[in-house]
Short mmCIF file of N, CA and C in Angstrom, two decimals:
data_model
loop_
_atom_site.label_atom_id
_atom_site.label_comp_id
_atom_site.label_asym_id
_atom_site.label_seq_id
_atom_site.Cartn_x
_atom_site.Cartn_y
_atom_site.Cartn_z
N UNK L 1 -15.88 12.44 6.42
CA UNK L 1 -14.86 11.43 6.25
C UNK L 1 -13.49 12.08 6.43
N UNK L 2 -12.61 11.45 7.23
CA UNK L 2 -11.28 12.02 7.41
C UNK L 2 -10.40 11.70 6.21
N UNK L 3 -9.30 12.44 6.08
CA UNK L 3 -8.45 12.29 4.90
C UNK L 3 -7.80 10.91 4.82
N UNK L 4 -7.52 10.28 5.96
CA UNK L 4 -6.94 8.93 5.95
C UNK L 4 -7.89 7.93 5.30
N UNK L 5 -9.17 8.00 5.67
CA UNK L 5 -10.16 7.10 5.05
C UNK L 5 -10.35 7.44 3.58
N UNK L 6 -10.36 8.72 3.26
CA UNK L 6 -10.53 9.14 1.86
C UNK L 6 -9.35 8.66 1.03
N UNK L 7 -8.14 8.74 1.57
CA UNK L 7 -6.95 8.27 0.86
C UNK L 7 -7.04 6.77 0.61
N UNK L 8 -7.45 6.02 1.61
CA UNK L 8 -7.58 4.56 1.45
C UNK L 8 -8.67 4.21 0.44
N UNK L 9 -9.76 4.98 0.43
CA UNK L 9 -10.82 4.73 -0.55
C UNK L 9 -10.33 5.04 -1.97
N UNK L 10 -9.55 6.10 -2.12
CA UNK L 10 -8.98 6.42 -3.41
C UNK L 10 -8.03 5.31 -3.85
N UNK L 11 -7.17 4.86 -2.95
CA UNK L 11 -6.23 3.78 -3.27
C UNK L 11 -6.99 2.52 -3.70
N UNK L 12 -8.07 2.22 -3.02
CA UNK L 12 -8.88 1.05 -3.37
C UNK L 12 -9.49 1.22 -4.77
N UNK L 13 -9.98 2.41 -5.07
CA UNK L 13 -10.54 2.67 -6.40
C UNK L 13 -9.47 2.53 -7.47
N UNK L 14 -8.27 3.05 -7.21
CA UNK L 14 -7.18 2.92 -8.17
C UNK L 14 -6.79 1.46 -8.38
N UNK L 15 -6.79 0.70 -7.30
CA UNK L 15 -6.48 -0.73 -7.38
C UNK L 15 -7.54 -1.46 -8.20
N UNK L 16 -8.78 -1.13 -7.97
CA UNK L 16 -9.86 -1.77 -8.73
C UNK L 16 -9.80 -1.43 -10.21
N UNK L 17 -9.20 -0.28 -10.53
CA UNK L 17 -9.10 0.11 -11.94
C UNK L 17 -7.83 -0.42 -12.60
N UNK L 18 -7.02 -1.20 -11.86
CA UNK L 18 -5.87 -1.86 -12.47
C UNK L 18 -4.50 -1.49 -11.94
N UNK L 19 -4.42 -0.47 -11.09
CA UNK L 19 -3.12 -0.10 -10.53
C UNK L 19 -2.75 -1.09 -9.44
N UNK L 20 -1.47 -1.39 -9.32
CA UNK L 20 -1.02 -2.27 -8.25
C UNK L 20 -1.30 -1.60 -6.90
N UNK L 21 -1.53 -2.43 -5.90
CA UNK L 21 -2.00 -1.93 -4.60
C UNK L 21 -1.03 -0.93 -3.94
N UNK L 22 0.25 -1.27 -3.88
CA UNK L 22 1.18 -0.39 -3.15
C UNK L 22 1.39 0.93 -3.88
N UNK L 23 1.61 0.96 -5.20
CA UNK L 23 1.69 2.27 -5.86
C UNK L 23 0.40 3.08 -5.68
N UNK L 24 -0.73 2.42 -5.66
CA UNK L 24 -2.01 3.13 -5.45
C UNK L 24 -2.04 3.76 -4.06
N UNK L 25 -1.58 3.03 -3.06
CA UNK L 25 -1.58 3.57 -1.69
C UNK L 25 -0.59 4.73 -1.56
N UNK L 26 0.58 4.60 -2.19
CA UNK L 26 1.55 5.70 -2.14
C UNK L 26 1.02 6.92 -2.87
N UNK L 27 0.44 6.72 -4.04
CA UNK L 27 -0.10 7.84 -4.79
C UNK L 27 -1.17 8.56 -3.98
N UNK L 28 -2.04 7.82 -3.34
CA UNK L 28 -3.08 8.43 -2.51
C UNK L 28 -2.44 9.20 -1.35
N UNK L 29 -1.39 8.66 -0.77
CA UNK L 29 -0.70 9.35 0.33
C UNK L 29 -0.10 10.67 -0.16
N UNK L 30 0.54 10.64 -1.33
CA UNK L 30 1.10 11.88 -1.88
C UNK L 30 0.00 12.90 -2.20
N UNK L 31 -1.13 12.43 -2.68
CA UNK L 31 -2.22 13.34 -3.02
C UNK L 31 -2.82 14.01 -1.78
N UNK L 32 -2.86 13.29 -0.67
CA UNK L 32 -3.53 13.80 0.53
C UNK L 32 -2.60 14.46 1.55
N UNK L 33 -1.28 14.33 1.38
CA UNK L 33 -0.38 14.88 2.39
C UNK L 33 -0.33 16.41 2.33
N UNK L 34 -0.11 17.01 3.48
CA UNK L 34 0.12 18.45 3.55
C UNK L 34 1.62 18.75 3.57
N UNK L 35 2.44 17.71 3.65
CA UNK L 35 3.90 17.87 3.68
C UNK L 35 4.41 18.16 2.27
N UNK L 36 5.42 19.03 2.14
CA UNK L 36 5.96 19.31 0.80
C UNK L 36 6.69 18.12 0.18
N UNK L 37 7.33 17.30 1.03
CA UNK L 37 8.02 16.10 0.56
C UNK L 37 7.83 15.00 1.60
N UNK L 38 8.06 13.77 1.17
CA UNK L 38 8.02 12.62 2.07
C UNK L 38 9.23 11.74 1.78
N UNK L 39 9.75 11.11 2.83
CA UNK L 39 10.83 10.15 2.65
C UNK L 39 10.23 8.75 2.57
N UNK L 40 11.03 7.81 2.09
CA UNK L 40 10.58 6.42 2.06
C UNK L 40 10.27 5.94 3.48
N UNK L 41 11.05 6.38 4.44
CA UNK L 41 10.81 6.00 5.84
C UNK L 41 9.46 6.52 6.34
N UNK L 42 9.14 7.75 5.99
CA UNK L 42 7.85 8.31 6.39
C UNK L 42 6.70 7.53 5.75
N UNK L 43 6.87 7.17 4.50
CA UNK L 43 5.83 6.40 3.81
C UNK L 43 5.67 5.01 4.43
N UNK L 44 6.80 4.39 4.76
CA UNK L 44 6.77 3.07 5.40
C UNK L 44 6.02 3.14 6.72
N UNK L 45 6.32 4.16 7.51
CA UNK L 45 5.67 4.33 8.81
C UNK L 45 4.19 4.67 8.65
N UNK L 46 3.88 5.59 7.76
CA UNK L 46 2.50 6.02 7.54
C UNK L 46 1.61 4.87 7.10
N UNK L 47 2.12 4.04 6.19
CA UNK L 47 1.31 2.97 5.62
C UNK L 47 1.48 1.63 6.34
N UNK L 48 2.44 1.58 7.28
CA UNK L 48 2.70 0.35 8.03
C UNK L 48 2.99 -0.82 7.10
N UNK L 49 3.96 -0.60 6.20
CA UNK L 49 4.36 -1.61 5.22
C UNK L 49 5.87 -1.72 5.21
N UNK L 50 6.38 -2.67 4.44
CA UNK L 50 7.83 -2.89 4.40
C UNK L 50 8.53 -1.83 3.55
N UNK L 51 9.79 -1.61 3.87
CA UNK L 51 10.60 -0.66 3.11
C UNK L 51 10.73 -1.11 1.65
N UNK L 52 10.81 -2.41 1.43
CA UNK L 52 10.92 -2.93 0.07
C UNK L 52 9.70 -2.63 -0.77
N UNK L 53 8.52 -2.75 -0.17
CA UNK L 53 7.30 -2.47 -0.94
C UNK L 53 7.19 -0.99 -1.28
N UNK L 54 7.63 -0.14 -0.36
CA UNK L 54 7.64 1.31 -0.63
C UNK L 54 8.65 1.62 -1.72
N UNK L 55 9.81 1.01 -1.67
CA UNK L 55 10.85 1.25 -2.67
C UNK L 55 10.34 0.88 -4.07
N UNK L 56 9.72 -0.28 -4.20
CA UNK L 56 9.20 -0.70 -5.49
C UNK L 56 8.10 0.20 -6.01
N UNK L 57 7.23 0.63 -5.11
CA UNK L 57 6.13 1.52 -5.50
C UNK L 57 6.66 2.90 -5.90
N UNK L 58 7.66 3.39 -5.18
CA UNK L 58 8.27 4.68 -5.54
C UNK L 58 8.92 4.60 -6.92
N UNK L 59 9.56 3.49 -7.20
CA UNK L 59 10.18 3.32 -8.52
C UNK L 59 9.12 3.38 -9.61
N UNK L 60 8.01 2.71 -9.40
CA UNK L 60 6.95 2.70 -10.40
C UNK L 60 6.37 4.10 -10.59
N UNK L 61 6.10 4.79 -9.51
CA UNK L 61 5.50 6.13 -9.59
C UNK L 61 6.44 7.15 -10.20
N UNK L 62 7.75 7.00 -9.98
CA UNK L 62 8.70 7.92 -10.60
C UNK L 62 8.88 7.58 -12.07
N UNK L 63 8.84 6.31 -12.41
CA UNK L 63 8.99 5.88 -13.80
C UNK L 63 7.88 6.46 -14.68
N UNK L 64 6.66 6.48 -14.18
CA UNK L 64 5.56 7.00 -14.99
C UNK L 64 5.40 8.50 -14.87
N UNK L 65 6.19 9.13 -13.99
CA UNK L 65 6.21 10.59 -13.92
C UNK L 65 5.24 11.22 -12.94
N UNK L 66 4.64 10.44 -12.06
CA UNK L 66 3.72 11.02 -11.08
C UNK L 66 4.44 11.59 -9.87
N UNK L 67 5.54 10.96 -9.49
CA UNK L 67 6.31 11.36 -8.32
C UNK L 67 7.74 11.63 -8.78
N UNK L 68 8.41 12.56 -8.11
CA UNK L 68 9.80 12.85 -8.43
C UNK L 68 10.60 12.98 -7.15
N UNK L 69 11.90 12.75 -7.29
CA UNK L 69 12.79 12.99 -6.17
C UNK L 69 12.90 14.49 -5.98
N UNK L 70 12.90 14.94 -4.74
CA UNK L 70 12.90 16.38 -4.44
C UNK L 70 14.17 16.76 -3.71
N UNK L 71 14.66 17.97 -3.95
CA UNK L 71 15.83 18.43 -3.21
C UNK L 71 15.50 18.57 -1.73
N UNK L 72 16.45 18.18 -0.90
CA UNK L 72 16.27 18.29 0.55
C UNK L 72 17.61 18.66 1.17
N UNK L 73 18.00 19.93 1.06
CA UNK L 73 19.30 20.35 1.59
C UNK L 73 19.45 19.99 3.07
N UNK L 74 20.58 19.42 3.38
CA UNK L 74 20.87 19.06 4.76
C UNK L 74 20.32 17.71 5.19
N UNK L 75 19.58 17.06 4.36
CA UNK L 75 19.02 15.75 4.71
C UNK L 75 19.84 14.66 4.04
N UNK L 76 20.02 13.58 4.75
CA UNK L 76 20.74 12.43 4.18
C UNK L 76 19.78 11.46 3.51
N UNK L 77 18.52 11.69 3.63
CA UNK L 77 17.52 10.79 3.07
C UNK L 77 16.98 11.36 1.75
N UNK L 78 16.56 10.46 0.89
CA UNK L 78 15.92 10.88 -0.35
C UNK L 78 14.50 11.34 -0.03
N UNK L 79 14.13 12.46 -0.59
CA UNK L 79 12.79 13.01 -0.42
C UNK L 79 12.05 12.94 -1.75
N UNK L 80 10.75 12.71 -1.67
CA UNK L 80 9.92 12.58 -2.86
C UNK L 80 8.70 13.48 -2.73
N UNK L 81 8.18 13.87 -3.89
CA UNK L 81 6.98 14.69 -3.90
C UNK L 81 6.18 14.36 -5.17
N UNK L 82 4.93 14.72 -5.11
CA UNK L 82 4.08 14.62 -6.29
C UNK L 82 4.53 15.70 -7.25
N UNK L 83 4.69 15.36 -8.53
CA UNK L 83 5.08 16.37 -9.52
C UNK L 83 3.95 17.37 -9.71
N UNK L 84 4.31 18.64 -9.89
CA UNK L 84 3.29 19.65 -10.19
C UNK L 84 2.56 19.32 -11.48
N UNK L 85 3.31 18.78 -12.43
CA UNK L 85 2.75 18.46 -13.74
C UNK L 85 2.51 16.96 -13.91
N UNK L 86 2.18 16.30 -12.82
CA UNK L 86 2.09 14.84 -12.81
C UNK L 86 1.16 14.28 -13.88
N UNK L 87 0.00 14.85 -14.01
CA UNK L 87 -1.00 14.26 -14.90
C UNK L 87 -0.60 14.45 -16.35
N UNK L 88 -0.04 15.58 -16.70
CA UNK L 88 0.44 15.79 -18.06
C UNK L 88 1.64 14.89 -18.34
N UNK L 89 2.52 14.74 -17.36
CA UNK L 89 3.71 13.90 -17.53
C UNK L 89 3.32 12.44 -17.74
N UNK L 90 2.25 12.02 -17.09
CA UNK L 90 1.80 10.64 -17.21
C UNK L 90 1.56 10.26 -18.67
N UNK L 91 1.18 11.24 -19.50
CA UNK L 91 0.87 10.97 -20.90
C UNK L 91 1.86 11.61 -21.86
N UNK L 92 3.06 11.92 -21.40
CA UNK L 92 4.00 12.65 -22.24
C UNK L 92 5.26 11.84 -22.53
N UNK L 93 6.14 12.41 -23.34
CA UNK L 93 7.43 11.79 -23.63
C UNK L 93 8.29 11.66 -22.39
N UNK L 94 7.99 12.41 -21.33
CA UNK L 94 8.77 12.33 -20.10
C UNK L 94 8.47 11.03 -19.36
N UNK L 95 7.39 10.36 -19.72
CA UNK L 95 7.00 9.11 -19.09
C UNK L 95 7.86 8.00 -19.68
N UNK L 96 8.66 7.34 -18.86
CA UNK L 96 9.56 6.29 -19.33
C UNK L 96 8.80 5.13 -19.96
N UNK L 97 7.60 4.85 -19.49
CA UNK L 97 6.81 3.75 -20.05
C UNK L 97 6.42 4.07 -21.49
N UNK L 98 5.97 5.30 -21.74
CA UNK L 98 5.59 5.69 -23.10
C UNK L 98 6.82 5.66 -24.01
N UNK L 99 7.95 6.14 -23.52
CA UNK L 99 9.18 6.09 -24.33
C UNK L 99 9.53 4.64 -24.67
N UNK L 100 9.37 3.74 -23.72
CA UNK L 100 9.67 2.33 -23.95
C UNK L 100 8.72 1.74 -24.97
N UNK L 101 7.45 2.10 -24.91
CA UNK L 101 6.47 1.60 -25.88
C UNK L 101 6.84 2.08 -27.28
N UNK L 102 7.19 3.36 -27.42
CA UNK L 102 7.57 3.88 -28.72
C UNK L 102 8.83 3.20 -29.25
N UNK L 103 9.80 2.99 -28.39
CA UNK L 103 11.04 2.32 -28.80
C UNK L 103 10.74 0.89 -29.23
N UNK L 104 9.90 0.19 -28.47
CA UNK L 104 9.55 -1.19 -28.82
C UNK L 104 8.83 -1.24 -30.16
N UNK L 105 7.94 -0.28 -30.40
CA UNK L 105 7.23 -0.24 -31.68
C UNK L 105 8.23 -0.03 -32.83
N UNK L 106 9.17 0.89 -32.65
CA UNK L 106 10.18 1.14 -33.69
C UNK L 106 11.02 -0.11 -33.95
N UNK L 107 11.44 -0.78 -32.89
CA UNK L 107 12.24 -2.00 -33.05
C UNK L 107 11.42 -3.09 -33.73
N UNK L 108 10.15 -3.18 -33.38
CA UNK L 108 9.27 -4.16 -34.00
C UNK L 108 9.09 -3.89 -35.48
N UNK L 109 8.91 -2.63 -35.83
CA UNK L 109 8.76 -2.26 -37.24
C UNK L 109 10.01 -2.65 -38.02
N UNK L 110 11.17 -2.37 -37.44
CA UNK L 110 12.43 -2.69 -38.11
C UNK L 110 12.62 -4.20 -38.28
N UNK L 111 12.01 -4.98 -37.40
CA UNK L 111 12.19 -6.44 -37.45
C UNK L 111 11.15 -7.16 -38.29
N UNK L 112 10.17 -6.44 -38.81
CA UNK L 112 9.11 -7.10 -39.58
C UNK L 112 9.30 -6.90 -41.07
N UNK L 113 8.61 -7.73 -41.81
CA UNK L 113 8.69 -7.64 -43.27
C UNK L 113 7.84 -6.48 -43.76
N UNK L 114 8.23 -5.94 -44.90
CA UNK L 114 7.49 -4.84 -45.50
C UNK L 114 6.05 -5.25 -45.79
N UNK L 115 5.14 -4.37 -45.43
CA UNK L 115 3.71 -4.51 -45.73
C UNK L 115 3.03 -5.73 -45.13
N UNK L 116 3.64 -6.39 -44.16
CA UNK L 116 2.97 -7.51 -43.50
C UNK L 116 2.03 -6.99 -42.42
N UNK L 117 1.14 -7.86 -41.92
CA UNK L 117 0.16 -7.42 -40.91
C UNK L 117 0.83 -6.97 -39.60
N UNK L 118 1.92 -7.62 -39.21
CA UNK L 118 2.60 -7.21 -37.97
C UNK L 118 3.15 -5.80 -38.12
N UNK L 119 3.76 -5.52 -39.26
CA UNK L 119 4.31 -4.19 -39.51
C UNK L 119 3.20 -3.13 -39.47
N UNK L 120 2.06 -3.43 -40.07
CA UNK L 120 0.95 -2.47 -40.06
C UNK L 120 0.45 -2.21 -38.64
N UNK L 121 0.33 -3.27 -37.84
CA UNK L 121 -0.13 -3.10 -36.45
C UNK L 121 0.87 -2.28 -35.64
N UNK L 122 2.15 -2.62 -35.77
CA UNK L 122 3.19 -1.89 -35.03
C UNK L 122 3.29 -0.45 -35.49
N UNK L 123 3.15 -0.21 -36.77
CA UNK L 123 3.19 1.16 -37.28
C UNK L 123 2.00 1.95 -36.75
N UNK L 124 0.83 1.31 -36.72
CA UNK L 124 -0.35 1.98 -36.18
C UNK L 124 -0.15 2.31 -34.69
N UNK L 125 0.44 1.38 -33.95
CA UNK L 125 0.71 1.61 -32.53
C UNK L 125 1.64 2.81 -32.36
N UNK L 126 2.74 2.81 -33.10
CA UNK L 126 3.69 3.92 -33.02
C UNK L 126 3.03 5.24 -33.42
N UNK L 127 2.32 5.21 -34.54
CA UNK L 127 1.70 6.44 -35.03
C UNK L 127 0.66 6.98 -34.06
N UNK L 128 -0.09 6.08 -33.41
CA UNK L 128 -1.08 6.52 -32.42
C UNK L 128 -0.40 7.23 -31.26
N UNK L 129 0.63 6.61 -30.69
CA UNK L 129 1.32 7.23 -29.56
C UNK L 129 1.98 8.54 -29.96
N UNK L 130 2.58 8.59 -31.13
CA UNK L 130 3.20 9.83 -31.57
C UNK L 130 2.15 10.93 -31.76
N UNK L 131 0.99 10.57 -32.31
CA UNK L 131 -0.09 11.54 -32.50
C UNK L 131 -0.57 12.07 -31.15
N UNK L 132 -0.86 11.16 -30.23
CA UNK L 132 -1.36 11.57 -28.92
C UNK L 132 -0.33 12.44 -28.20
N UNK L 133 0.93 12.03 -28.25
CA UNK L 133 1.98 12.80 -27.59
C UNK L 133 2.14 14.18 -28.21
N UNK L 134 1.95 14.29 -29.51
CA UNK L 134 2.04 15.60 -30.16
C UNK L 134 0.89 16.50 -29.74
N UNK L 135 -0.24 15.94 -29.37
CA UNK L 135 -1.41 16.72 -28.97
C UNK L 135 -1.36 17.15 -27.50
N UNK L 136 -0.57 16.47 -26.69
CA UNK L 136 -0.52 16.74 -25.25
C UNK L 136 -0.18 18.19 -24.93
N UNK L 137 0.86 18.80 -25.52
CA UNK L 137 1.18 20.19 -25.14
C UNK L 137 0.01 21.15 -25.33
N UNK L 138 -0.70 21.04 -26.43
CA UNK L 138 -1.84 21.93 -26.66
C UNK L 138 -2.95 21.66 -25.64
N UNK L 139 -3.18 20.40 -25.33
CA UNK L 139 -4.19 20.06 -24.33
C UNK L 139 -3.81 20.60 -22.96
N UNK L 140 -2.54 20.50 -22.60
CA UNK L 140 -2.08 21.00 -21.31
C UNK L 140 -2.25 22.52 -21.25
N UNK L 141 -1.89 23.20 -22.31
CA UNK L 141 -2.07 24.66 -22.35
C UNK L 141 -3.55 25.03 -22.22
N UNK L 142 -4.39 24.31 -22.93
CA UNK L 142 -5.84 24.57 -22.84
C UNK L 142 -6.34 24.31 -21.43
N UNK L 143 -5.86 23.22 -20.82
CA UNK L 143 -6.25 22.89 -19.46
C UNK L 143 -5.82 24.00 -18.49
N UNK L 144 -4.59 24.51 -18.68
CA UNK L 144 -4.11 25.60 -17.82
C UNK L 144 -5.00 26.83 -17.93
N UNK L 145 -5.35 27.18 -19.18
CA UNK L 145 -6.21 28.35 -19.39
C UNK L 145 -7.57 28.14 -18.74
N UNK L 146 -8.17 26.99 -18.96
CA UNK L 146 -9.52 26.75 -18.47
C UNK L 146 -9.58 26.52 -16.96
N UNK L 147 -8.49 25.98 -16.40
CA UNK L 147 -8.52 25.72 -14.95
C UNK L 147 -7.92 26.86 -14.15
N UNK L 148 -7.22 27.77 -14.84
CA UNK L 148 -6.59 28.89 -14.16
C UNK L 148 -5.34 28.49 -13.40
N UNK L 149 -4.80 27.31 -13.68
CA UNK L 149 -3.60 26.84 -12.98
C UNK L 149 -2.36 27.46 -13.59
N UNK L 150 -1.33 27.59 -12.78
CA UNK L 150 -0.06 28.12 -13.27
C UNK L 150 1.01 27.06 -13.26
N UNK L 151 0.67 25.83 -12.86
CA UNK L 151 1.67 24.75 -12.81
C UNK L 151 2.03 24.33 -14.22
N UNK L 152 3.30 23.93 -14.37
CA UNK L 152 3.78 23.44 -15.67
C UNK L 152 3.83 21.94 -15.68
#
């Protein structure tokens, strides 16, 4: 199977698991490319889609920490790349979605009555995310040791 078909199959699997189609296709493209960076124009051309759909998908992938803007000296275009630490970032405080969830939980707790069921649920939500986020650094270090990777 060539990498183009494998990328499309991965994108389809990601879509079936709940990811929106265009971010899934972009993520698969970033995973399979041999290029150090890609521009929105290159992604548009590669996937034969509109610039707007690429822009929206790039925003989503950067928000969750899988893709980042990359330096490109001498280029007038924005360049993007898969983060070296993408998978750890996806579940860390660096992920804007997780930060938003924690902030929403805190605001919800502040807006609820003491000891009510809503407060207990929101507190449990906040406490769960804080617990998981506190465990991520140790898990990442363990993963680095066991996989032999040097990426941060």
